[in-house]
Amino acid sequence: MTHRLEVAEPGGDRLDRWLRRQFPDAPNREIDRLLSSGQVRVDGKRAAKGTRLASGQVVELESLPSSAEQSAPTPQPGELEVLFEDAALIAINKPPGMPTHPLAAGELGTAANLVAHLAPECALVGDDPREGGATHRLDTGTSGVLVFARDSQSYHHV
């Protein structure tokens, strides 16, 4: 289903910035994904993120961006070895076979789900809400230390 929005503001704004104002709960990464995958058109033509908009133009989206709340890891109780914890970070020992974070909303059994149960504030930290504050990733089959940030400042300084 195509969603159509008309630009009502005076012209000159960049498409990516305009979309972020239209969907303030959507993560920046989600807006960027829609733009780079060609799911956004202006007046019927595929548009780049830097496209300048004019009043009266029509922006079409093939799908609406998901919000951070829809994509964030679902808190899930389970066994998790916490190696370090303070007000800014949580470091865990991820066992082999466990994904770092969900690939889709509602997916369970990931390190991010278990951390979100211990520290719910992590679930909404980071550039991609699915990652739940994870400052890096490990392959599913790899074991090792994962570090999760509890706030945006810590996330951007790790």
Coordinates of N, CA and C in Angstrom, one line a residue:
M1 N 0.8 -1.2 0.0 CA 0.0 0.0 0.0 C 0.9 1.2 0.0
T2 N 0.6 2.1 -0.9 CA 1.4 3.4 -1.0 C 0.8 4.5 -0.1
H3 N 1.6 5.1 0.7 CA 1.1 6.2 1.5 C 1.6 7.5 0.9
R4 N 0.6 8.5 0.8 CA 0.9 9.8 0.2 C 0.8 10.9 1.2
L5 N 1.8 11.7 1.2 CA 1.8 12.9 2.1 C 2.2 14.1 1.2
E6 N 1.4 15.2 1.5 CA 1.7 16.5 0.7 C 2.6 17.4 1.6
V7 N 3.5 18.0 0.9 CA 4.4 18.9 1.6 C 3.7 20.2 1.8
A8 N 3.4 20.6 3.0 CA 2.6 21.8 3.3 C 3.5 23.0 3.7
E9 N 4.7 22.7 4.1 CA 5.7 23.7 4.5 C 6.2 24.5 3.3
P10 N 6.8 25.7 3.6 CA 7.5 26.3 2.5 C 8.7 25.4 2.0
G11 N 9.0 25.5 0.7 CA 10.0 24.7 0.1 C 11.4 24.9 0.6
G12 N 12.3 24.0 0.2 CA 13.7 24.1 0.5 C 14.3 23.1 1.4
D13 N 13.4 22.4 2.2 CA 13.9 21.4 3.1 C 14.3 20.1 2.4
R14 N 15.3 19.5 3.0 CA 15.8 18.2 2.4 C 14.7 17.1 2.8
L15 N 14.6 16.1 1.9 CA 13.6 15.1 2.0 C 13.8 14.3 3.3
D16 N 15.1 13.9 3.6 CA 15.4 13.1 4.8 C 15.0 13.8 6.1
R17 N 15.3 15.1 6.1 CA 14.9 15.9 7.3 C 13.4 16.1 7.4
W18 N 12.7 16.3 6.3 CA 11.3 16.4 6.3 C 10.6 15.1 6.8
L19 N 11.1 14.0 6.3 CA 10.6 12.7 6.7 C 10.8 12.5 8.3
R20 N 11.9 12.9 8.8 CA 12.2 12.7 10.2 C 11.2 13.5 11.0
R21 N 10.8 14.7 10.5 CA 9.8 15.5 11.2 C 8.4 14.8 11.1
Q22 N 8.1 14.2 10.0 CA 6.8 13.5 9.8 C 6.7 12.3 10.7
F23 N 7.8 11.6 10.9 CA 7.8 10.4 11.7 C 8.8 10.5 12.8
P24 N 8.5 11.3 13.8 CA 9.5 11.6 14.9 C 9.9 10.3 15.7
D25 N 9.0 9.3 15.8 CA 9.3 8.1 16.5 C 10.1 7.1 15.8
A26 N 10.3 7.3 14.5 CA 11.0 6.3 13.6 C 12.5 6.6 13.8
P27 N 13.3 5.5 13.9 CA 14.8 5.7 14.0 C 15.3 6.2 12.7
N28 N 16.4 7.0 12.8 CA 17.0 7.6 11.6 C 17.4 6.5 10.6
R29 N 17.9 5.4 11.2 CA 18.3 4.3 10.3 C 17.1 3.8 9.5
E30 N 16.0 3.8 10.0 CA 14.8 3.3 9.3 C 14.4 4.2 8.2
I31 N 14.5 5.5 8.4 CA 14.3 6.5 7.4 C 15.3 6.4 6.2
D32 N 16.6 6.2 6.6 CA 17.6 6.0 5.6 C 17.4 4.7 4.8
R33 N 16.9 3.7 5.5 CA 16.7 2.4 4.8 C 15.6 2.6 3.7
L34 N 14.5 3.3 4.1 CA 13.4 3.5 3.1 C 14.0 4.3 1.9
L35 N 14.8 5.3 2.2 CA 15.3 6.1 1.1 C 16.3 5.4 0.2
S36 N 17.2 4.6 0.8 CA 18.2 3.9 0.0 C 17.6 2.7 -0.8
S37 N 16.5 2.2 -0.3 CA 15.9 1.0 -1.0 C 14.9 1.5 -2.1
G38 N 14.8 2.8 -2.3 CA 13.9 3.3 -3.3 C 12.4 3.3 -3.0
Q39 N 12.1 3.2 -1.7 CA 10.7 3.1 -1.3 C 10.1 4.5 -1.1
V40 N 10.8 5.6 -1.4 CA 10.3 6.9 -1.3 C 10.4 7.6 -2.7
R41 N 9.3 8.2 -3.1 CA 9.2 8.9 -4.3 C 8.6 10.3 -4.1
V42 N 9.1 11.3 -4.9 CA 8.5 12.6 -4.8 C 8.0 12.9 -6.2
D43 N 6.7 13.2 -6.2 CA 5.9 13.5 -7.4 C 6.2 12.3 -8.4
G44 N 6.1 11.1 -7.9 CA 6.2 9.9 -8.7 C 7.6 9.4 -9.1
K45 N 8.6 10.2 -8.7 CA 10.0 9.8 -9.1 C 10.8 9.4 -7.9
R46 N 11.6 8.4 -8.0 CA 12.5 7.9 -6.9 C 13.3 9.1 -6.5
A47 N 13.4 9.3 -5.1 CA 14.1 10.5 -4.6 C 15.2 10.1 -3.7
A48 N 16.3 10.9 -3.7 CA 17.4 10.7 -2.8 C 17.2 11.5 -1.6
K49 N 17.9 11.2 -0.5 CA 17.7 11.9 0.8 C 17.9 13.4 0.7
G50 N 18.8 13.8 -0.2 CA 19.1 15.3 -0.3 C 18.1 16.0 -1.2
T51 N 17.1 15.4 -1.7 CA 16.2 16.0 -2.6 C 15.5 17.2 -1.9
R52 N 15.5 18.4 -2.5 CA 14.9 19.6 -1.9 C 13.4 19.5 -2.2
L53 N 12.6 19.8 -1.2 CA 11.2 19.8 -1.4 C 10.6 21.2 -1.6
A54 N 9.5 21.2 -2.3 CA 8.7 22.4 -2.5 C 7.3 22.2 -2.0
S55 N 6.7 23.3 -1.5 CA 5.3 23.2 -1.1 C 4.4 22.7 -2.2
G56 N 3.5 21.8 -1.8 CA 2.6 21.2 -2.8 C 3.1 19.9 -3.4
Q57 N 4.4 19.5 -3.2 CA 4.8 18.3 -3.8 C 4.3 17.1 -3.0
V58 N 4.2 16.0 -3.7 CA 3.6 14.8 -3.0 C 4.7 13.8 -2.8
V59 N 4.9 13.3 -1.5 CA 5.9 12.3 -1.1 C 5.1 11.0 -1.0
E60 N 5.6 10.0 -1.7 CA 4.9 8.6 -1.6 C 5.9 7.7 -0.9
L61 N 5.4 6.9 0.0 CA 6.2 5.9 0.7 C 5.5 4.5 0.5
E62 N 6.3 3.5 0.0 CA 5.7 2.2 -0.2 C 5.4 1.5 1.1
S63 N 6.1 1.9 2.2 CA 5.7 1.4 3.5 C 6.1 2.5 4.5
L64 N 5.4 2.5 5.7 CA 5.7 3.5 6.7 C 6.9 3.0 7.5
P65 N 7.7 3.9 8.0 CA 8.8 3.5 8.9 C 8.3 3.0 10.2
S66 N 9.0 2.0 10.7 CA 8.6 1.4 12.0 C 9.1 2.4 13.1
S67 N 8.5 2.4 14.2 CA 8.9 3.2 15.3 C 9.9 2.4 16.2
A68 N 10.6 3.1 17.0 CA 11.6 2.5 17.9 C 10.9 1.5 18.8
E69 N 9.7 1.8 19.3 CA 9.0 0.9 20.2 C 8.6 -0.3 19.5
Q70 N 8.3 -0.3 18.2 CA 7.9 -1.5 17.5 C 9.1 -2.4 17.2
S71 N 10.3 -1.9 17.1 CA 11.4 -2.6 16.7 C 12.3 -3.0 17.9
A72 N 12.2 -2.4 19.0 CA 13.0 -2.6 20.2 C 12.9 -4.1 20.7
P73 N 14.0 -4.6 21.2 CA 14.0 -6.0 21.7 C 12.9 -6.1 22.8
T74 N 12.2 -7.2 22.8 CA 11.2 -7.6 23.8 C 11.9 -8.1 25.0
P75 N 11.7 -7.5 26.2 CA 12.4 -8.0 27.4 C 12.0 -9.5 27.6
Q76 N 13.0 -10.3 27.9 CA 12.8 -11.7 28.1 C 13.7 -12.2 29.2
P77 N 13.1 -12.8 30.3 CA 13.9 -13.4 31.3 C 14.7 -14.6 30.8
G78 N 15.8 -14.8 31.4 CA 16.6 -16.0 31.1 C 18.0 -15.9 31.7
E79 N 18.8 -16.9 31.5 CA 20.1 -17.0 32.2 C 21.1 -16.2 31.3
L80 N 21.8 -15.3 32.0 CA 22.8 -14.4 31.4 C 23.9 -14.1 32.4
E81 N 25.1 -14.4 31.9 CA 26.3 -14.1 32.8 C 26.7 -12.7 32.6
V82 N 26.5 -11.9 33.6 CA 26.9 -10.5 33.6 C 28.3 -10.4 34.1
L83 N 29.2 -9.9 33.3 CA 30.6 -9.8 33.7 C 30.9 -8.4 34.3
F84 N 30.2 -7.4 34.0 CA 30.4 -6.1 34.5 C 29.2 -5.3 34.3
E85 N 28.9 -4.4 35.3 CA 27.7 -3.6 35.3 C 28.0 -2.3 36.1
D86 N 27.6 -1.2 35.5 CA 27.6 0.1 36.2 C 26.5 0.9 35.6
A87 N 26.5 2.2 36.0 CA 25.3 3.1 35.5 C 25.3 3.3 34.0
A88 N 26.5 3.1 33.3 CA 26.6 3.4 31.9 C 26.5 2.2 31.0
L89 N 27.1 1.1 31.5 CA 27.3 -0.1 30.6 C 27.0 -1.4 31.3
I90 N 26.7 -2.4 30.5 CA 26.5 -3.8 31.0 C 27.3 -4.7 30.0
A91 N 28.3 -5.5 30.6 CA 29.0 -6.4 29.7 C 28.6 -7.8 30.1
I92 N 28.3 -8.6 29.1 CA 27.8 -10.0 29.3 C 28.7 -10.9 28.5
N93 N 28.6 -12.2 28.9 CA 29.2 -13.3 28.2 C 28.2 -13.9 27.3
K94 N 28.2 -13.7 26.0 CA 27.3 -14.3 25.1 C 27.7 -15.7 24.7
P95 N 26.8 -16.7 24.9 CA 27.2 -18.0 24.6 C 27.0 -18.3 23.1
P96 N 27.7 -19.3 22.5 CA 27.6 -19.6 21.1 C 26.1 -20.0 20.8
G97 N 25.6 -19.7 19.7 CA 24.3 -20.1 19.3 C 23.2 -19.1 19.6
M98 N 23.6 -18.1 20.3 CA 22.6 -17.0 20.7 C 22.9 -15.8 19.8
P99 N 21.8 -15.3 19.1 CA 22.0 -14.1 18.3 C 22.3 -12.9 19.2
T100 N 23.0 -11.9 18.7 CA 23.2 -10.7 19.5 C 21.9 -9.9 19.7
H101 N 21.1 -9.7 18.6 CA 19.9 -8.9 18.6 C 18.9 -9.5 17.7
P102 N 17.6 -9.2 17.9 CA 16.6 -9.7 17.0 C 16.7 -9.0 15.6
L103 N 16.3 -9.8 14.6 CA 16.3 -9.3 13.2 C 15.0 -8.7 12.9
A104 N 13.9 -9.1 13.6 CA 12.6 -8.6 13.4 C 11.9 -8.3 14.7
A105 N 10.9 -7.4 14.7 CA 10.2 -7.1 15.9 C 9.6 -8.3 16.5
G106 N 9.7 -8.5 17.8 CA 9.1 -9.6 18.5 C 9.9 -10.9 18.5
E107 N 11.0 -10.9 17.8 CA 11.9 -12.1 17.9 C 12.5 -12.3 19.3
L108 N 12.5 -13.5 19.8 CA 13.0 -13.7 21.2 C 14.3 -14.6 21.1
G109 N 14.9 -14.8 22.3 CA 16.1 -15.6 22.4 C 17.4 -15.0 22.0
T110 N 17.4 -13.7 22.1 CA 18.7 -13.0 21.7 C 19.3 -12.3 23.0
A111 N 20.6 -12.0 22.9 CA 21.2 -11.3 24.0 C 20.5 -10.0 24.3
A112 N 20.1 -9.3 23.3 CA 19.5 -8.0 23.5 C 18.2 -8.2 24.3
N113 N 17.4 -9.2 24.0 CA 16.2 -9.5 24.8 C 16.5 -9.7 26.3
L114 N 17.5 -10.5 26.6 CA 17.8 -10.8 28.0 C 18.4 -9.6 28.7
V115 N 19.2 -8.8 28.0 CA 19.7 -7.5 28.6 C 18.5 -6.5 28.8
A116 N 17.5 -6.5 27.9 CA 16.4 -5.6 28.0 C 15.6 -6.0 29.3
H117 N 15.6 -7.3 29.7 CA 14.9 -7.7 30.9 C 15.6 -7.2 32.1
L118 N 17.0 -7.2 32.1 CA 17.8 -6.8 33.2 C 17.8 -5.3 33.3
A119 N 17.9 -4.6 32.2 CA 18.0 -3.2 32.1 C 17.2 -2.6 31.0
P120 N 15.9 -2.4 31.3 CA 14.9 -2.0 30.2 C 15.4 -0.7 29.5
E121 N 16.2 0.2 30.1 CA 16.6 1.4 29.4 C 17.5 1.1 28.2
C122 N 18.1 0.0 28.2 CA 19.0 -0.4 27.0 C 18.2 -0.6 25.8
A123 N 17.0 -1.0 25.9 CA 16.1 -1.4 24.7 C 15.9 -0.2 23.8
L124 N 16.0 1.0 24.2 CA 15.8 2.1 23.3 C 17.1 2.9 23.0
V125 N 18.2 2.3 23.3 CA 19.5 3.0 23.0 C 20.1 2.5 21.7
G126 N 20.7 3.5 21.0 CA 21.5 3.1 19.8 C 20.9 3.6 18.5
D127 N 21.6 3.4 17.4 CA 21.2 3.8 16.1 C 20.1 3.0 15.5
D128 N 20.1 1.7 15.8 CA 19.1 0.8 15.3 C 18.4 0.2 16.6
P129 N 17.1 0.4 16.7 CA 16.4 0.0 17.9 C 16.4 -1.5 18.1
R130 N 16.6 -2.3 17.1 CA 16.7 -3.7 17.3 C 17.9 -4.2 18.1
E131 N 18.9 -3.3 18.1 CA 20.2 -3.7 18.8 C 20.1 -3.5 20.3
G132 N 19.2 -2.8 20.8 CA 19.0 -2.6 22.2 C 20.2 -2.2 23.0
G133 N 20.9 -1.2 22.5 CA 22.1 -0.7 23.2 C 23.4 -1.4 22.9
A134 N 23.4 -2.5 22.1 CA 24.6 -3.2 21.9 C 25.6 -2.3 21.1
T135 N 26.8 -2.2 21.7 CA 27.8 -1.3 21.1 C 28.6 -2.0 19.9
H136 N 28.4 -3.3 19.8 CA 29.0 -4.1 18.7 C 28.2 -5.4 18.7
R137 N 28.5 -6.2 17.7 CA 27.8 -7.5 17.5 C 28.8 -8.6 17.4
L138 N 28.4 -9.8 17.8 CA 29.1 -11.1 17.5 C 28.2 -12.0 16.7
D139 N 28.8 -12.7 15.8 CA 28.0 -13.7 15.0 C 27.3 -14.7 16.0
T140 N 26.2 -15.2 15.5 CA 25.4 -16.1 16.3 C 26.2 -17.3 16.9
G141 N 27.1 -17.8 16.1 CA 27.9 -19.0 16.5 C 29.1 -18.6 17.3
T142 N 29.3 -17.4 17.6 CA 30.5 -16.9 18.3 C 30.2 -16.6 19.7
S143 N 31.0 -17.0 20.6 CA 30.8 -16.6 22.0 C 31.8 -15.5 22.3
G144 N 31.5 -14.7 23.4 CA 32.4 -13.7 23.8 C 31.7 -12.6 24.5
V145 N 32.4 -11.5 24.8 CA 31.9 -10.4 25.6 C 31.1 -9.4 24.7
L146 N 29.9 -9.1 25.1 CA 29.1 -8.1 24.5 C 28.9 -6.9 25.4
V147 N 29.0 -5.7 25.0 CA 28.9 -4.5 25.8 C 27.6 -3.8 25.3
F148 N 26.7 -3.5 26.3 CA 25.5 -2.8 26.0 C 25.5 -1.5 26.8
A149 N 25.1 -0.4 26.1 CA 25.0 0.9 26.7 C 23.7 1.1 27.3
R150 N 23.6 1.9 28.5 CA 22.4 2.1 29.1 C 21.8 3.5 28.8
D151 N 22.6 4.3 28.1 CA 22.1 5.6 27.6 C 22.8 6.0 26.4
S152 N 22.3 7.0 25.7 CA 22.8 7.5 24.4 C 24.2 8.0 24.5
Q153 N 24.5 8.7 25.6 CA 25.9 9.3 25.8 C 26.9 8.2 25.9
S154 N 26.6 7.2 26.6 CA 27.5 6.0 26.8 C 27.7 5.3 25.4
Y155 N 26.6 5.1 24.7 CA 26.6 4.4 23.5 C 27.5 5.1 22.5
H156 N 27.5 6.4 22.4 CA 28.3 7.1 21.4 C 29.7 7.3 21.9
H157 N 30.1 7.0 23.1 CA 31.4 7.1 23.6 C 32.2 5.8 23.8
V158 N 31.5 4.7 23.5 CA 32.2 3.4 23.7 C 33.0 3.1 22.5

